[in-house]
């Protein structure tokens, strides 16, 4: 059986998001789809068009997420999570999102495209100059910082190599100074080139 046939069997010949039964096609979930059944879902034309084109989104169409978010297939959960996130300003999607539990691997996959979307979400870590910081970057401190609980002052100009980003807080990064792992505010650092 090819992928389409496998997906038809899995879905019962229905769009795996909205349950429509016409104009179905295989949709490979970005990014890094290996074009196997686990990375693919069977979707209707309407769902595919709206997934691919934010300008065409009809919020009411996505009431279907209420049901399909409970689907056991990770690829479907990923699409439901992404669409709920995209629509979260509507209110009800945010409520659903809060009840949607994904295991870590699936959540990581769901979030894999978030950075490529608009900058509306404020998860970008920016240094004091507004330069985007990424995990593994080297930064310098632009002022003396008293390190709480460690009894030392990290001097202005100190280098912090191989920072990591605090995922939930765009104002926080972590890095080692004097051998200690500390949390640093992004506005007090400058990215090194
Ligand atoms: Zn659909």
Short mmCIF file of C-alpha atoms and ligand atoms in Angstrom, two decimals:
data_model
loop_
_atom_site.label_atom_id
_atom_site.label_comp_id
_atom_site.label_asym_id
_atom_site.label_seq_id
_atom_site.Cartn_x
_atom_site.Cartn_y
_atom_site.Cartn_z
CA UNK A 1 0.00 0.00 0.00
CA UNK A 2 1.21 3.49 -0.66
CA UNK A 3 1.05 6.29 1.87
CA UNK A 4 -2.25 7.59 0.61
CA UNK A 5 -3.87 4.20 1.00
CA UNK A 6 -2.41 3.77 4.47
CA UNK A 7 -3.73 7.18 5.49
CA UNK A 8 -7.15 6.43 4.02
CA UNK A 9 -7.24 3.35 6.16
CA UNK A 10 -6.09 5.19 9.28
CA UNK A 11 -8.57 8.00 8.84
CA UNK A 12 -11.50 6.06 7.48
CA UNK A 13 -11.44 8.18 4.30
CA UNK A 14 -11.89 11.42 6.20
CA UNK A 15 -9.97 14.62 6.66
CA UNK A 16 -8.08 13.98 9.87
CA UNK A 17 -8.74 17.52 11.06
CA UNK A 18 -12.29 18.41 10.03
CA UNK A 19 -13.70 15.00 8.99
CA UNK A 20 -14.67 16.20 5.51
CA UNK A 21 -14.79 13.33 3.08
CA UNK A 22 -14.13 15.06 -0.23
CA UNK A 23 -11.05 16.38 -1.98
CA UNK A 24 -8.68 14.56 0.33
CA UNK A 25 -4.95 14.64 -0.17
CA UNK A 26 -1.80 13.63 1.63
CA UNK A 27 -0.28 16.47 3.63
CA UNK A 28 3.27 16.13 4.89
CA UNK A 29 3.68 17.85 8.22
CA UNK A 30 6.53 20.36 8.08
CA UNK A 31 9.37 20.62 8.86
CA UNK A 32 11.54 17.61 8.01
CA UNK A 33 8.82 15.31 6.82
CA UNK A 34 10.26 11.98 5.79
CA UNK A 35 7.17 11.33 3.73
CA UNK A 36 6.21 8.31 5.78
CA UNK A 37 2.89 7.65 7.40
CA UNK A 38 3.94 9.06 10.78
CA UNK A 39 4.85 12.41 9.24
CA UNK A 40 1.76 12.66 7.07
CA UNK A 41 -1.94 13.20 7.50
CA UNK A 42 -4.91 12.97 5.19
CA UNK A 43 -6.51 16.39 4.82
CA UNK A 44 -9.20 18.05 2.78
CA UNK A 45 -8.52 20.85 0.37
CA UNK A 46 -9.94 23.47 2.75
CA UNK A 47 -7.72 22.48 5.65
CA UNK A 48 -4.61 22.33 3.48
CA UNK A 49 -5.30 25.71 1.93
CA UNK A 50 -5.78 27.37 5.30
CA UNK A 51 -2.79 25.67 6.88
CA UNK A 52 -0.61 26.92 4.08
CA UNK A 53 -2.03 30.39 3.80
CA UNK A 54 -2.68 32.35 6.98
CA UNK A 55 -4.61 34.98 5.00
CA UNK A 56 -7.28 32.42 4.05
CA UNK A 57 -8.01 31.24 7.55
CA UNK A 58 -11.68 31.03 8.40
CA UNK A 59 -11.81 30.78 12.18
CA UNK A 60 -15.12 28.95 12.22
CA UNK A 61 -13.74 26.15 10.09
CA UNK A 62 -11.34 25.38 12.90
CA UNK A 63 -14.01 24.64 15.47
CA UNK A 64 -13.20 21.11 14.32
CA UNK A 65 -10.06 21.32 16.45
CA UNK A 66 -12.30 20.77 19.44
CA UNK A 67 -12.57 17.15 18.37
CA UNK A 68 -9.48 16.36 16.38
CA UNK A 69 -7.08 17.60 19.05
CA UNK A 70 -7.87 14.37 20.93
CA UNK A 71 -6.74 12.26 17.99
CA UNK A 72 -4.10 9.73 19.05
CA UNK A 73 -1.94 10.34 15.98
CA UNK A 74 0.99 12.64 16.81
CA UNK A 75 1.00 14.28 13.37
CA UNK A 76 -2.65 15.29 13.86
CA UNK A 77 -1.94 16.54 17.38
CA UNK A 78 0.91 18.64 16.00
CA UNK A 79 -1.30 20.32 13.40
CA UNK A 80 -4.06 20.89 15.96
CA UNK A 81 -1.59 22.47 18.38
CA UNK A 82 -0.15 24.74 15.69
CA UNK A 83 -3.54 25.88 14.48
CA UNK A 84 -4.79 26.51 18.02
CA UNK A 85 -1.65 28.53 18.69
CA UNK A 86 -2.10 30.52 15.52
CA UNK A 87 -5.70 31.32 16.44
CA UNK A 88 -5.15 31.77 20.15
CA UNK A 89 -6.14 35.45 20.05
CA UNK A 90 -9.73 34.34 19.38
CA UNK A 91 -10.05 33.13 22.94
CA UNK A 92 -11.59 29.68 22.60
CA UNK A 93 -8.49 28.23 20.88
CA UNK A 94 -6.40 29.38 23.82
CA UNK A 95 -8.78 27.59 26.20
CA UNK A 96 -8.48 24.40 24.18
CA UNK A 97 -4.73 24.75 24.01
CA UNK A 98 -4.58 24.82 27.77
CA UNK A 99 -6.31 21.48 27.99
CA UNK A 100 -4.26 19.87 25.23
CA UNK A 101 -1.52 17.75 26.69
CA UNK A 102 1.20 16.63 24.30
CA UNK A 103 4.14 14.55 25.31
CA UNK A 104 7.51 16.28 25.11
CA UNK A 105 8.57 14.87 21.79
CA UNK A 106 5.31 15.79 20.11
CA UNK A 107 5.32 19.26 21.65
CA UNK A 108 8.85 19.82 20.41
CA UNK A 109 7.73 18.83 16.93
CA UNK A 110 4.68 21.09 17.17
CA UNK A 111 6.87 24.03 18.10
CA UNK A 112 9.43 23.37 15.39
CA UNK A 113 7.84 25.80 12.96
CA UNK A 114 6.78 28.46 15.42
CA UNK A 115 9.92 30.50 14.99
CA UNK A 116 9.34 30.73 11.30
CA UNK A 117 5.95 32.28 11.76
CA UNK A 118 5.30 35.91 12.48
CA UNK A 119 7.10 37.71 15.24
CA UNK A 120 3.84 38.15 17.12
CA UNK A 121 4.87 35.61 19.66
CA UNK A 122 7.45 37.18 21.91
CA UNK A 123 9.72 34.22 22.38
CA UNK A 124 12.64 35.86 20.64
CA UNK A 125 15.62 36.56 22.82
CA UNK A 126 17.19 39.91 21.90
CA UNK A 127 20.35 41.43 23.32
CA UNK A 128 20.78 45.05 24.41
CA UNK A 129 21.11 46.09 20.77
CA UNK A 130 18.08 44.15 19.63
CA UNK A 131 20.21 41.48 18.02
CA UNK A 132 18.68 38.03 18.03
CA UNK A 133 20.34 35.64 20.46
CA UNK A 134 20.48 31.94 19.85
CA UNK A 135 21.53 28.98 21.93
CA UNK A 136 25.29 28.53 21.79
CA UNK A 137 26.04 32.21 21.15
CA UNK A 138 28.80 34.02 23.01
CA UNK A 139 27.92 37.29 24.70
CA UNK A 140 29.61 39.92 26.84
CA UNK A 141 28.13 41.73 29.81
CA UNK A 142 27.51 45.43 29.28
CA UNK A 143 27.42 46.23 32.99
CA UNK A 144 28.62 44.87 36.31
CA UNK A 145 26.14 42.35 37.64
CA UNK A 146 25.77 41.21 41.20
CA UNK A 147 25.15 37.52 41.07
CA UNK A 148 22.51 36.71 43.60
CA UNK A 149 23.39 33.96 45.99
CA UNK A 150 26.88 33.53 44.60
CA UNK A 151 28.57 36.49 46.27
CA UNK A 152 30.48 37.82 43.36
CA UNK A 153 30.17 40.53 40.82
CA UNK A 154 30.35 39.60 37.18
CA UNK A 155 32.32 42.40 35.63
CA UNK A 156 31.25 44.41 32.66
CA UNK A 157 32.98 43.03 29.59
CA UNK A 158 33.04 39.45 30.90
CA UNK A 159 32.44 36.90 28.20
CA UNK A 160 29.76 34.28 28.59
CA UNK A 161 30.28 31.50 26.12
CA UNK A 162 27.74 29.05 24.80
CA UNK A 163 24.64 30.59 26.35
CA UNK A 164 21.34 28.77 26.49
CA UNK A 165 17.95 30.40 26.11
CA UNK A 166 15.25 30.21 28.76
CA UNK A 167 12.38 28.97 26.63
CA UNK A 168 9.49 30.53 28.51
CA UNK A 169 11.07 33.89 29.14
CA UNK A 170 12.53 35.95 26.29
CA UNK A 171 14.29 38.21 28.78
CA UNK A 172 16.34 35.43 30.33
CA UNK A 173 19.34 33.50 29.12
CA UNK A 174 21.61 31.18 31.04
CA UNK A 175 25.35 30.92 30.93
CA UNK A 176 28.44 30.25 32.97
CA UNK A 177 30.42 32.94 34.74
CA UNK A 178 33.24 31.97 37.10
CA UNK A 179 32.22 28.39 36.56
CA UNK A 180 28.71 29.05 37.84
CA UNK A 181 25.60 28.61 35.75
CA UNK A 182 23.50 31.76 36.21
CA UNK A 183 20.48 33.41 34.71
CA UNK A 184 21.23 36.71 32.98
CA UNK A 185 18.86 39.33 31.67
CA UNK A 186 19.18 39.72 27.91
CA UNK A 187 19.19 43.52 28.19
CA UNK A 188 22.52 43.36 30.04
CA UNK A 189 24.37 41.46 27.32
CA UNK A 190 25.73 42.06 23.89
CA UNK A 191 26.25 39.37 21.31
CA UNK A 192 29.88 38.76 20.31
CA UNK A 193 30.65 38.37 16.65
ZN1 LIG B 1 -10.39 19.30 6.56
#
